[in-house]
mmCIF file of C-alpha atoms and ligand atoms in Angstrom:
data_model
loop_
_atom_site.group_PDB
_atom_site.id
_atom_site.type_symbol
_atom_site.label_atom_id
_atom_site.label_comp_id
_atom_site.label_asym_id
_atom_site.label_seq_id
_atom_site.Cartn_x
_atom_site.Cartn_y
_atom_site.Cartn_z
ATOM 1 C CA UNK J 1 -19.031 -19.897 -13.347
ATOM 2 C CA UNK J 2 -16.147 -17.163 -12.695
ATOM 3 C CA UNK J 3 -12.733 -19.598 -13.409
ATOM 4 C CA UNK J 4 -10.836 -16.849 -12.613
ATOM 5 C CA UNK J 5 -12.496 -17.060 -8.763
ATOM 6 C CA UNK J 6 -12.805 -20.577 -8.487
ATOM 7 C CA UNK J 7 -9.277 -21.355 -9.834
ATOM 8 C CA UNK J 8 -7.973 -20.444 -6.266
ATOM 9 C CA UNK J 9 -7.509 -23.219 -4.431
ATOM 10 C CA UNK J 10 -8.745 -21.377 -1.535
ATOM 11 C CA UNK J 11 -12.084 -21.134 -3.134
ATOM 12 C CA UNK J 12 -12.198 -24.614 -3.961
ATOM 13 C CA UNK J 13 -11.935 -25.223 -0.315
ATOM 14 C CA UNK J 14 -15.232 -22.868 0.138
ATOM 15 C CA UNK J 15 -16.904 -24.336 -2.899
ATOM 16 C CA UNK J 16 -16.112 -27.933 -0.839
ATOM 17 C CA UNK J 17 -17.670 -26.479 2.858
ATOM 18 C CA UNK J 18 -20.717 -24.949 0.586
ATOM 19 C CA UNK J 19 -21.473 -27.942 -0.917
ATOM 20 C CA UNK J 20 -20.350 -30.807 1.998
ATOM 21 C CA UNK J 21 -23.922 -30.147 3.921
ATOM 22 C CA UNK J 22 -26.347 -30.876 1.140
ATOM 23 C CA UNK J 23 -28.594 -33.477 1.507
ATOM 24 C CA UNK J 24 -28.930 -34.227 -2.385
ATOM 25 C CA UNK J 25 -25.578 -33.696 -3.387
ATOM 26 C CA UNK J 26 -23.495 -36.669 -3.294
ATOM 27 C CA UNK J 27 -19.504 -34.961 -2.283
ATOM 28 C CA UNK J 28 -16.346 -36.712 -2.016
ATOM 29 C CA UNK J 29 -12.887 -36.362 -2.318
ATOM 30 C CA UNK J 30 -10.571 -38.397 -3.681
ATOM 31 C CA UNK J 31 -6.864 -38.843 -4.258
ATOM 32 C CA UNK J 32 -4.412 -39.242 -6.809
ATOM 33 C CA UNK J 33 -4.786 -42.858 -6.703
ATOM 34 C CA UNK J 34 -8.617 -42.379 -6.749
ATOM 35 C CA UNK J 35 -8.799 -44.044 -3.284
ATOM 36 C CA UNK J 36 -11.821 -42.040 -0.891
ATOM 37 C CA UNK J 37 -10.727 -39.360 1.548
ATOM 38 C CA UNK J 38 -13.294 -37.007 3.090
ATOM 39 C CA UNK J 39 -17.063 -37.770 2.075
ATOM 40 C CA UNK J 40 -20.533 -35.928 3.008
ATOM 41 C CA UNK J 41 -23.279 -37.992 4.731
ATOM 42 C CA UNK J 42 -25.302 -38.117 1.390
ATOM 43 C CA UNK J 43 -22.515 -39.849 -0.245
ATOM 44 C CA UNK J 44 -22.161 -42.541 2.998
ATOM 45 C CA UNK J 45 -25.655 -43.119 3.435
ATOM 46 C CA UNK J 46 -25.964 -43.256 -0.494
ATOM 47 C CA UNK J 47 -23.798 -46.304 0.178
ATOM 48 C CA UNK J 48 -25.069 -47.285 3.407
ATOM 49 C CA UNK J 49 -24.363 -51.123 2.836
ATOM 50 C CA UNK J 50 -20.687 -50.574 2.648
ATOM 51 C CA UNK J 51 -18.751 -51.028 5.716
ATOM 52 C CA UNK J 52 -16.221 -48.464 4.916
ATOM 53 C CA UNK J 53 -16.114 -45.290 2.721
ATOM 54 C CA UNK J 54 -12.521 -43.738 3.797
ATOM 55 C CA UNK J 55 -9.852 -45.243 2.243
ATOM 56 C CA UNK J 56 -11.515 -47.435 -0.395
ATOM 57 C CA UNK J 57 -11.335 -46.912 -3.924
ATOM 58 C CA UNK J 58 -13.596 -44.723 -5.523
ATOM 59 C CA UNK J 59 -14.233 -47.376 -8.162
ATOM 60 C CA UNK J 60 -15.876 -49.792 -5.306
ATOM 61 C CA UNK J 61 -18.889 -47.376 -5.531
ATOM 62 C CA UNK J 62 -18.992 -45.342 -8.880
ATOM 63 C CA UNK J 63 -18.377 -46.795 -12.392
ATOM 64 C CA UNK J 64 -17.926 -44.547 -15.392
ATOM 65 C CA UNK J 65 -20.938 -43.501 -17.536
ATOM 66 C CA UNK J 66 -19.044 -45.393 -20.670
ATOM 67 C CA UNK J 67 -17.183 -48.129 -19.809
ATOM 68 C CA UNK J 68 -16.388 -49.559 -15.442
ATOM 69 C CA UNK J 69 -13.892 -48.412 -14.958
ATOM 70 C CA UNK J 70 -13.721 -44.500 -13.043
ATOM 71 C CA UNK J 71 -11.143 -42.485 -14.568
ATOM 72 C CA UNK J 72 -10.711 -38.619 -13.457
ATOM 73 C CA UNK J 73 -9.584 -37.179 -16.251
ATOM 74 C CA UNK J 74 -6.679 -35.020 -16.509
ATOM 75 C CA UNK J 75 -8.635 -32.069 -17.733
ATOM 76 C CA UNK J 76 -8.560 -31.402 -14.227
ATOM 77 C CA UNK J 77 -4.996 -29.906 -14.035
ATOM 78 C CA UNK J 78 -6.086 -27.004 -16.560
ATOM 79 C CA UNK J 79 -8.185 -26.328 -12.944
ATOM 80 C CA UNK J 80 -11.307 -26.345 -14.875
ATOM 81 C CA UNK J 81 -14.381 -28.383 -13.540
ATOM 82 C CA UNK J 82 -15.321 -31.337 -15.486
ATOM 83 C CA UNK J 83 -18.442 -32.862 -15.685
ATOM 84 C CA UNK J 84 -18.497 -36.717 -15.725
ATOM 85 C CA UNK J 85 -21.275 -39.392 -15.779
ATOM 86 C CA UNK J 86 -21.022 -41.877 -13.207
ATOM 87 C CA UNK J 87 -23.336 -44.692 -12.241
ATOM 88 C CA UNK J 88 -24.095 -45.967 -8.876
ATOM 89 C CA UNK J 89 -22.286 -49.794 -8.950
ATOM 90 C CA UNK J 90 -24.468 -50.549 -6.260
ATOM 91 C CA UNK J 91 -27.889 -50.705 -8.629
ATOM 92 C CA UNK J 92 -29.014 -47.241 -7.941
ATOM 93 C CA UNK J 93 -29.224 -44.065 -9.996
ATOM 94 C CA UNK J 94 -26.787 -42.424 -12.694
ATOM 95 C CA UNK J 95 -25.056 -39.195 -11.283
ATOM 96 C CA UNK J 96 -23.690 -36.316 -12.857
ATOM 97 C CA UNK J 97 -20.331 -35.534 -10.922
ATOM 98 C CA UNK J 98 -18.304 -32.626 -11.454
ATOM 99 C CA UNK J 99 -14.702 -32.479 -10.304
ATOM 100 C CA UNK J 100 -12.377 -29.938 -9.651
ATOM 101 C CA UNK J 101 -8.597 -30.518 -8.368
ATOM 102 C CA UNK J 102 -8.067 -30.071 -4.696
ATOM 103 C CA UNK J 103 -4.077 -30.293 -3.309
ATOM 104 C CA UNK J 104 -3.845 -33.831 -3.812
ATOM 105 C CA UNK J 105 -6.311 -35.493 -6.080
ATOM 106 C CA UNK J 106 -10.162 -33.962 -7.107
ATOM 107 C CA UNK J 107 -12.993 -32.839 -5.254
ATOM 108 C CA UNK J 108 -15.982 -34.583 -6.588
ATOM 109 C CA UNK J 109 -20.091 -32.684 -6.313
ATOM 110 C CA UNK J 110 -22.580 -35.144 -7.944
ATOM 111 C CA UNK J 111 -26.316 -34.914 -8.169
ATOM 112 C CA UNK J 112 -28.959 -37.388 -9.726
ATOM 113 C CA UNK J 113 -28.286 -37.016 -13.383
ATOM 114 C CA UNK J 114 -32.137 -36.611 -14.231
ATOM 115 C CA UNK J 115 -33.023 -34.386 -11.505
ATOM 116 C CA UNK J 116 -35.640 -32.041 -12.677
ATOM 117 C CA UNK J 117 -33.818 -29.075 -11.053
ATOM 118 C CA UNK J 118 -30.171 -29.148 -10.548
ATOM 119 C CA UNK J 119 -29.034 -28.364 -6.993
ATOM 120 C CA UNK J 120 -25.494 -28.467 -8.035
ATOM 121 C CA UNK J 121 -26.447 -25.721 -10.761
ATOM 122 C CA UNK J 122 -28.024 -23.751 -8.427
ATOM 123 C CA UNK J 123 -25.707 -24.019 -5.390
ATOM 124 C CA UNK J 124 -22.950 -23.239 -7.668
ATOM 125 C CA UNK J 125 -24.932 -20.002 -9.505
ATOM 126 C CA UNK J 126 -25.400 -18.747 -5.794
ATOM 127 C CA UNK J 127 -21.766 -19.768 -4.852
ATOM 128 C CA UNK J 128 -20.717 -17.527 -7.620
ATOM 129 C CA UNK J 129 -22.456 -14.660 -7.138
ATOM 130 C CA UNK J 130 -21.658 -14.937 -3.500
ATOM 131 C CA UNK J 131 -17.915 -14.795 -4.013
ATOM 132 C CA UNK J 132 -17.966 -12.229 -6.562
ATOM 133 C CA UNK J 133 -19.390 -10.024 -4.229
ATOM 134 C CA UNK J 134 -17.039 -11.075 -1.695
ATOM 135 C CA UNK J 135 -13.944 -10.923 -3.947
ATOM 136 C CA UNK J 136 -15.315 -7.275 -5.270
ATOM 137 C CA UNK J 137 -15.840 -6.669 -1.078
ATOM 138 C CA UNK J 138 -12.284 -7.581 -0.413
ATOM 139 C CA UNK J 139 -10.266 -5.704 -3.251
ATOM 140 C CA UNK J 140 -12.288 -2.560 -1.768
ATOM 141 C CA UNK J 141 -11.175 -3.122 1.663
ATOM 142 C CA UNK J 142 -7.851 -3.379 0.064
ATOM 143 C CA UNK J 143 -7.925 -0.396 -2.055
ATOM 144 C CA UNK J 144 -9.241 1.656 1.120
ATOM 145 C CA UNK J 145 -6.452 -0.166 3.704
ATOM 146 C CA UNK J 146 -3.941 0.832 0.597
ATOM 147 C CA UNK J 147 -5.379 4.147 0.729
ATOM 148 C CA UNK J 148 -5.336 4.382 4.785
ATOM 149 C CA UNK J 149 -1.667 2.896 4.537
ATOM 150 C CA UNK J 150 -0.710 6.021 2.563
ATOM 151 C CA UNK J 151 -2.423 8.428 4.379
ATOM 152 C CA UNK J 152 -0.497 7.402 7.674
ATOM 153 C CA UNK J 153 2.595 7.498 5.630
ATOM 154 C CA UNK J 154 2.065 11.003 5.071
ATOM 155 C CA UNK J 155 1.064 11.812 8.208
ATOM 156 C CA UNK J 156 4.246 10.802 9.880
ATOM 157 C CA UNK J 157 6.461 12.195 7.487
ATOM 158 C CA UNK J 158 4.440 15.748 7.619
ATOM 159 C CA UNK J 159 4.689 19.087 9.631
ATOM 160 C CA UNK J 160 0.994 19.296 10.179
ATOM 161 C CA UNK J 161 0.938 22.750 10.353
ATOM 162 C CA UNK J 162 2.509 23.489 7.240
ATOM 163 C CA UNK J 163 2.436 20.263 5.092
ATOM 164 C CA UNK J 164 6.011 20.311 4.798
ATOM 165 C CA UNK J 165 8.500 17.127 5.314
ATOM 166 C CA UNK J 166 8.985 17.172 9.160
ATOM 167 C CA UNK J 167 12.329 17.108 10.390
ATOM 168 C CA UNK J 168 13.194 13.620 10.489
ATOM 169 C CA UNK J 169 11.670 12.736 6.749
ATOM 170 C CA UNK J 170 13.974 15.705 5.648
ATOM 171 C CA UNK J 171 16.753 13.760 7.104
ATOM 172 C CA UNK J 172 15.890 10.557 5.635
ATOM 173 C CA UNK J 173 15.716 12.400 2.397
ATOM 174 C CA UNK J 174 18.668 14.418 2.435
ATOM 175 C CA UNK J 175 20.814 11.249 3.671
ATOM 176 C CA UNK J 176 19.478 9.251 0.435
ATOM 177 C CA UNK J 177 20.138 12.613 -1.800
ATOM 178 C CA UNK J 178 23.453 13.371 -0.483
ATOM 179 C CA UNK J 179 24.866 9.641 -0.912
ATOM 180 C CA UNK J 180 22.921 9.595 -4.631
ATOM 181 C CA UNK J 181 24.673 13.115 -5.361
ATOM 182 C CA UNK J 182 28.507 12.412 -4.039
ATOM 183 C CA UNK J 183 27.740 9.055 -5.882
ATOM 184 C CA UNK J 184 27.319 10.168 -8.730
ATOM 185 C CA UNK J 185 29.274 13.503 -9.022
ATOM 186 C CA UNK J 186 26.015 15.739 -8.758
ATOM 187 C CA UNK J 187 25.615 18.733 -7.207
ATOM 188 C CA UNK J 188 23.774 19.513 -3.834
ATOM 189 C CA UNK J 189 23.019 23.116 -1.999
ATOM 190 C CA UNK J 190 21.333 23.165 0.971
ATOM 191 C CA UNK J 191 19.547 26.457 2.192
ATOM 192 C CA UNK J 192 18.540 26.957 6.212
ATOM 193 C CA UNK J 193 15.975 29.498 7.126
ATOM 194 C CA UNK J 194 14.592 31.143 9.929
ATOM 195 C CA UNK J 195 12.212 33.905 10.312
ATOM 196 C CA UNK J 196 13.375 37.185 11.970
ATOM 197 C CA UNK J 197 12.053 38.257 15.260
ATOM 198 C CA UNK J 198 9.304 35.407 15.047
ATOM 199 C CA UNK J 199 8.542 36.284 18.892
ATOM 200 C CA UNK J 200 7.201 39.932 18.385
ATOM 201 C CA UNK J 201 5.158 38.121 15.605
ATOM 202 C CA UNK J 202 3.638 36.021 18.094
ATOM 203 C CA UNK J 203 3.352 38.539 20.826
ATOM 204 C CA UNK J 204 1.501 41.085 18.426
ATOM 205 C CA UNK J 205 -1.000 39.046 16.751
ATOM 206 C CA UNK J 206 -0.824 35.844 18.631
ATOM 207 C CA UNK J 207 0.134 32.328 18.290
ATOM 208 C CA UNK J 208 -2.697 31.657 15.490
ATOM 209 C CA UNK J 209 -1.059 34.810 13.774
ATOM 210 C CA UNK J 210 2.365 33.123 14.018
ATOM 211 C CA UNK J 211 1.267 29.816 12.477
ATOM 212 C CA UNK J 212 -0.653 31.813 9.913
ATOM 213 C CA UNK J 213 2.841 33.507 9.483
ATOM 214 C CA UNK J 214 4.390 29.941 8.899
ATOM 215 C CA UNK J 215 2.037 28.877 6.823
ATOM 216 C CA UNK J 216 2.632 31.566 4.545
ATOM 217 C CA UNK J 217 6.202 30.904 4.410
ATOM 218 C CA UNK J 218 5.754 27.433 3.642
ATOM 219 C CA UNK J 219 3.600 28.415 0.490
ATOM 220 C CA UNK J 220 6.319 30.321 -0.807
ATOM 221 C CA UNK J 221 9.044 27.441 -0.420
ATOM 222 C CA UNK J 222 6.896 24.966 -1.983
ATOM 223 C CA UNK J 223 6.247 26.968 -4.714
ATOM 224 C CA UNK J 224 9.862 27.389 -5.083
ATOM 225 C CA UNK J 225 10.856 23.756 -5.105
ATOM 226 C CA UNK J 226 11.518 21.193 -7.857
ATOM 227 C CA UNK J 227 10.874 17.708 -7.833
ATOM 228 C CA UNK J 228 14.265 16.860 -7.430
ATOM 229 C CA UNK J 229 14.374 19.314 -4.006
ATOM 230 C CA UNK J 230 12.975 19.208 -0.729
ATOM 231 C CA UNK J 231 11.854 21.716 2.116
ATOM 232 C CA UNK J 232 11.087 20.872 5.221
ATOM 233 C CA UNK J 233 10.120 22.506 8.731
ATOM 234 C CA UNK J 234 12.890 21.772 11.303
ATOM 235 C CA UNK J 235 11.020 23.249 14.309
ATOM 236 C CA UNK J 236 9.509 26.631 15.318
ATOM 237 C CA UNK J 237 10.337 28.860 12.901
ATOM 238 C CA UNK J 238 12.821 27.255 11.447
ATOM 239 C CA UNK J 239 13.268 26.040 7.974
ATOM 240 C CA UNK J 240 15.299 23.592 5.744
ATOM 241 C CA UNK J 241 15.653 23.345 1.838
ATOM 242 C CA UNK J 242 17.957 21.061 0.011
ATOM 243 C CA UNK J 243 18.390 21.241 -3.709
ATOM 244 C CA UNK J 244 19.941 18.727 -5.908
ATOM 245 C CA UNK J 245 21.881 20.032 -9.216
ATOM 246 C CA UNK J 246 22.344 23.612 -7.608
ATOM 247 C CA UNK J 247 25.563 25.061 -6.663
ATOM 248 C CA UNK J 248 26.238 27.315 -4.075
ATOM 249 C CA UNK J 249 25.382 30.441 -6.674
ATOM 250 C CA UNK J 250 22.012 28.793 -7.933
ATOM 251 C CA UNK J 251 20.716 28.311 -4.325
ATOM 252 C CA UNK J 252 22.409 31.772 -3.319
ATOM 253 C CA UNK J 253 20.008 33.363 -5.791
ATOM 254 C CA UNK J 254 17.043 31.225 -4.480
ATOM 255 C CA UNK J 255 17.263 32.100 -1.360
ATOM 256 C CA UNK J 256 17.590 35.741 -2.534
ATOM 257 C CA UNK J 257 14.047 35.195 -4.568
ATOM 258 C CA UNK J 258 12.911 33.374 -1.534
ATOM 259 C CA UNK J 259 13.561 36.610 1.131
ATOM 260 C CA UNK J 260 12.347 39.179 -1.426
ATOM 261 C CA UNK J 261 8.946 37.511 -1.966
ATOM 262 C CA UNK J 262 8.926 36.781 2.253
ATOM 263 C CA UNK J 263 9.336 40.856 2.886
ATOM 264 C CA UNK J 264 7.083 41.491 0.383
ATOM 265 C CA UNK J 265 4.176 39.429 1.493
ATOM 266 C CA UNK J 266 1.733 40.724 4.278
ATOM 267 C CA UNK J 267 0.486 37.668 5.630
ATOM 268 C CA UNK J 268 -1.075 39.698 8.660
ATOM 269 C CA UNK J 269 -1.443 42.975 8.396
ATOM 270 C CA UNK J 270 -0.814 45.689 5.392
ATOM 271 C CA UNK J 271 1.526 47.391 7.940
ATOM 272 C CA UNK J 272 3.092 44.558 9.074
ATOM 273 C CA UNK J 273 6.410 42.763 6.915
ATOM 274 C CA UNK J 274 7.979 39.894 8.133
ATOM 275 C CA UNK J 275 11.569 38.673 6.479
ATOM 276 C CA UNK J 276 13.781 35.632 7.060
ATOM 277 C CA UNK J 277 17.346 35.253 7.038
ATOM 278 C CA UNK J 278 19.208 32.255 5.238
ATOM 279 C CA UNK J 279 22.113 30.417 5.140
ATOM 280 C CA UNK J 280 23.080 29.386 1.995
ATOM 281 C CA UNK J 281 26.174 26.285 1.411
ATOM 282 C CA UNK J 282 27.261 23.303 -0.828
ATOM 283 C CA UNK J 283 28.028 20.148 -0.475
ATOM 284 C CA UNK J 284 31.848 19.242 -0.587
ATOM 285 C CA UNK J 285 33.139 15.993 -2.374
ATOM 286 C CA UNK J 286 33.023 13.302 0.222
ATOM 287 C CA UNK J 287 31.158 15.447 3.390
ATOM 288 C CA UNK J 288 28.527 14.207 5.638
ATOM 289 C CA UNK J 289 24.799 15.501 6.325
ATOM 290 C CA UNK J 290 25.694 16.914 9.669
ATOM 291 C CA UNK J 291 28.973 18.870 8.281
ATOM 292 C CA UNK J 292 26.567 20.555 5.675
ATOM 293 C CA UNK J 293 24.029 20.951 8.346
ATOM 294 C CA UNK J 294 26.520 22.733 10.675
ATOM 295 C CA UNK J 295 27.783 24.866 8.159
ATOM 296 C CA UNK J 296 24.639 26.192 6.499
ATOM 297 C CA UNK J 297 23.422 27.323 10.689
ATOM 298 C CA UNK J 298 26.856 29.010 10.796
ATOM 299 C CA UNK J 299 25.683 31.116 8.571
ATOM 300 C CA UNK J 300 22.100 31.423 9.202
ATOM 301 C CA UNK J 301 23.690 32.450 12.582
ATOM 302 C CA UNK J 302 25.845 34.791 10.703
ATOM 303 C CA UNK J 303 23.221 36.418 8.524
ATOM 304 C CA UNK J 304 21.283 37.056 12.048
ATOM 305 C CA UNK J 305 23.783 38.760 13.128
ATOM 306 C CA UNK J 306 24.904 40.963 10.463
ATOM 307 C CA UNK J 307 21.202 42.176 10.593
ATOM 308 C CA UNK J 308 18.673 39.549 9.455
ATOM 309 C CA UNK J 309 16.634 39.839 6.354
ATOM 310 C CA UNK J 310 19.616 38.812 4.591
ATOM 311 C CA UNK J 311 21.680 35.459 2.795
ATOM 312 C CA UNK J 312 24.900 34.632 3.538
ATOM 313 C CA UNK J 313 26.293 32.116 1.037
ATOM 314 C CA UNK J 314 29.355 30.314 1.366
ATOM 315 C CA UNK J 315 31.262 26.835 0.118
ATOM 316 C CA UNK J 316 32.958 24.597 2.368
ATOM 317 C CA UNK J 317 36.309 26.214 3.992
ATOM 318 C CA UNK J 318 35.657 29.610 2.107
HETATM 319 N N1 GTP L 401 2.905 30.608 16.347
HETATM 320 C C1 GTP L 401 3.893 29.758 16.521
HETATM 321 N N2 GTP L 401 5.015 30.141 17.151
HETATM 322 C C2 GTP L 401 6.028 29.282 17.289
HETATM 323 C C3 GTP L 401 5.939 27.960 16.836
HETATM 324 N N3 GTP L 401 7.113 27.337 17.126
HETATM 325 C C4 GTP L 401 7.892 28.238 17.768
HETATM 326 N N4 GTP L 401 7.251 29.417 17.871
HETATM 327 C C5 GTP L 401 7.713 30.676 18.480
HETATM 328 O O1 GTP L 401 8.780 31.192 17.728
HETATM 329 C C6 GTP L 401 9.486 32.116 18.572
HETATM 330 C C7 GTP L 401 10.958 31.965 18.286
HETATM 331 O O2 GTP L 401 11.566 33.001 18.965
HETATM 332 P P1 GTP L 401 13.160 33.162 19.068
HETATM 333 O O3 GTP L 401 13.816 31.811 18.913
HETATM 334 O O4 GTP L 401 13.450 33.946 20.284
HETATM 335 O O5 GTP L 401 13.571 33.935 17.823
HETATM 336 P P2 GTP L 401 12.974 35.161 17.060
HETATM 337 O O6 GTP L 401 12.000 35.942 17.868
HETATM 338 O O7 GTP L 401 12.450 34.639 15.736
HETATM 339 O O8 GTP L 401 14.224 36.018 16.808
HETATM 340 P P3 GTP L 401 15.428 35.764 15.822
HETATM 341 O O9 GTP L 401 15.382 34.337 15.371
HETATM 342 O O10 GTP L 401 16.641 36.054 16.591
HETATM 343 O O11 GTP L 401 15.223 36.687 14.677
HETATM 344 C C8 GTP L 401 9.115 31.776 20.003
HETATM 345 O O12 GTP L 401 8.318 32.815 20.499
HETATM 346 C C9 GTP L 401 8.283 30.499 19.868
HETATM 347 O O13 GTP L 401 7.223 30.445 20.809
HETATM 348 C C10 GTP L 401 4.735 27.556 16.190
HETATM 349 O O14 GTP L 401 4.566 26.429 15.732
HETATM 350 N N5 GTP L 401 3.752 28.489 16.045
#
């Protein structure tokens, strides 16, 4: 018998249904003053000539295999069956119980000591088996509602086009980052990005030419980030990176890898070059998301302006 399985006390209680409907099992339960609480109908019509089963003392009806008097022993709180001789005090057979704790007091299965083939035995084999396989059926519904649970995670925090953290996961991120980094005195650039005249892409080779286009970008940020550093889709063609331990010249010069490897790629057509502009700032001691935010489009914005294809880096109040 698995002790690991039948240890739970839930599994006591499904041990006790199991076993409650036999016919040749006697099953009672008793509490910690050994006095009767539930009993199965082969235990009350075992004892048909009492008046009264519930609430009488266990000792009315069983005496112990050595001396009269019943003892349970205290084996029992190690929550390990134990196997006891009892006899019938009312003339009849011996009985082999076996008892196992229950919230109160012990759970008592017994079955005619001689029998040639023990029920108990048996019911308790198939019990076993039966709850491995439920045990082994529940950790796997677990494992795959664990897996499920992740999955959805994922989804929700996910640009599905690109695989990148959506908008408001790159929020939730940078908020937590930024607090860690002024917390601690660590550095944090944050780089926004948007792909130049995204519209003629679109018009020229579609919209599934576009998010082909986007897709392509976002393979060259990720390959670009640390573990430490998030990117992120912000909408359309519009991009986000943050990167902790960078200052304004470290992310200035990513950025600058970033938009040389974008015009150099030809995610469509051999003819065809698509480049982004950037925005490129730091975090200043005690700022907020937003500020940062703000400043970094300012000059995205700017970057458009003067031209696209370019990155226009600057620190707070520069
Ligand atoms: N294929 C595709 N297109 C998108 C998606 N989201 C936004 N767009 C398109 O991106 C284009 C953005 O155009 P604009 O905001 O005018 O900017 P732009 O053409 O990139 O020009 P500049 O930003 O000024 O360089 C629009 O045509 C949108 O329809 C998307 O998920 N997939």
């Amino acid at each position: 018998m698995n002790e690991e399985i039948l240890s739970h006390p839930d599994l006591i209680w499904a041990l006790r249904n199991y076993v409650m409907d036999s016919g040749r099992l006697l099953v009672v339960e008793v509490d910690g003053q050994g006095l009767i609480g539930e009993s199965n109908l082969a235990f009350r019509s075992h004892f048909s000539s009492f008046k009264r089963v519930r609430g009488e003392p266990l000792s009315r009806f069983l005496g112990g295999g050595r001396g009269d008097t019943l003892e349970i022993e205290s084996g029992l709180v190690n929550r390990t069956p134990v196997a006891h001789v009892f006899k019938s005090l009312d003339g009849g057979e011996t009985y082999l119980f076996h008892a196992y704790p229950v919230a109160q007091g012990s759970l008592l299965i017994g079955e005619l000591a001689n029998a040639a083939k023990s029920d108990i035995i048996e019911r308790m084999g198939n019990l076993a088996i039966e709850m491995s396989r439920l045990v082994r059926d529940l950790r796997k519904t677990n494992h795959e509602l664990a897996m499920a649970n992740d999955l959805n995670l994922e989804l929700a925090r996910t640009d599905p086009l690109t695989g990148l953290a959506n908008r408001r996961y790159f929020m939730e991120r940078l908020q937590t980052t930024l607090a860690h980094a002024q917390a601690r005195d660590h550095r944090l650039s944050l780089v926004m990005i948007d792909l130049d005249h995204f519209k003629q892409v679109n018009d020229r080779f579609g919209h599934a030419g576009g998010d082909a286009t986007l897709v392509a970008f976002a393979g060259l940020l990720k390959s670009q980030v640390r573990a430490a550093d998030l990117s992120g889709r912000f909408g359309g063609e519009e991009f986000v990176l943050y990167m902790l331990d960078a200052d304004l010249r470290a992310a200035s010069e990513a950025a600058g890898r970033l938009r040389v490897q974008m015009s150099q790629l030809r995610p469509l057509d051999a003819d065809f070059r698509v480049t982004a502009s950037f925005g490129v700032t730091e975090l200043s001691p005690g700022e907020t998301a937003e500020t940062l935010l703000i400043r970094a489009d300012d000059l995205l914005y700017r970057a458009k302006a003067e031209g696209r294809n370019r990155v226009i880096a600057e620190a707070c109040g520069a």
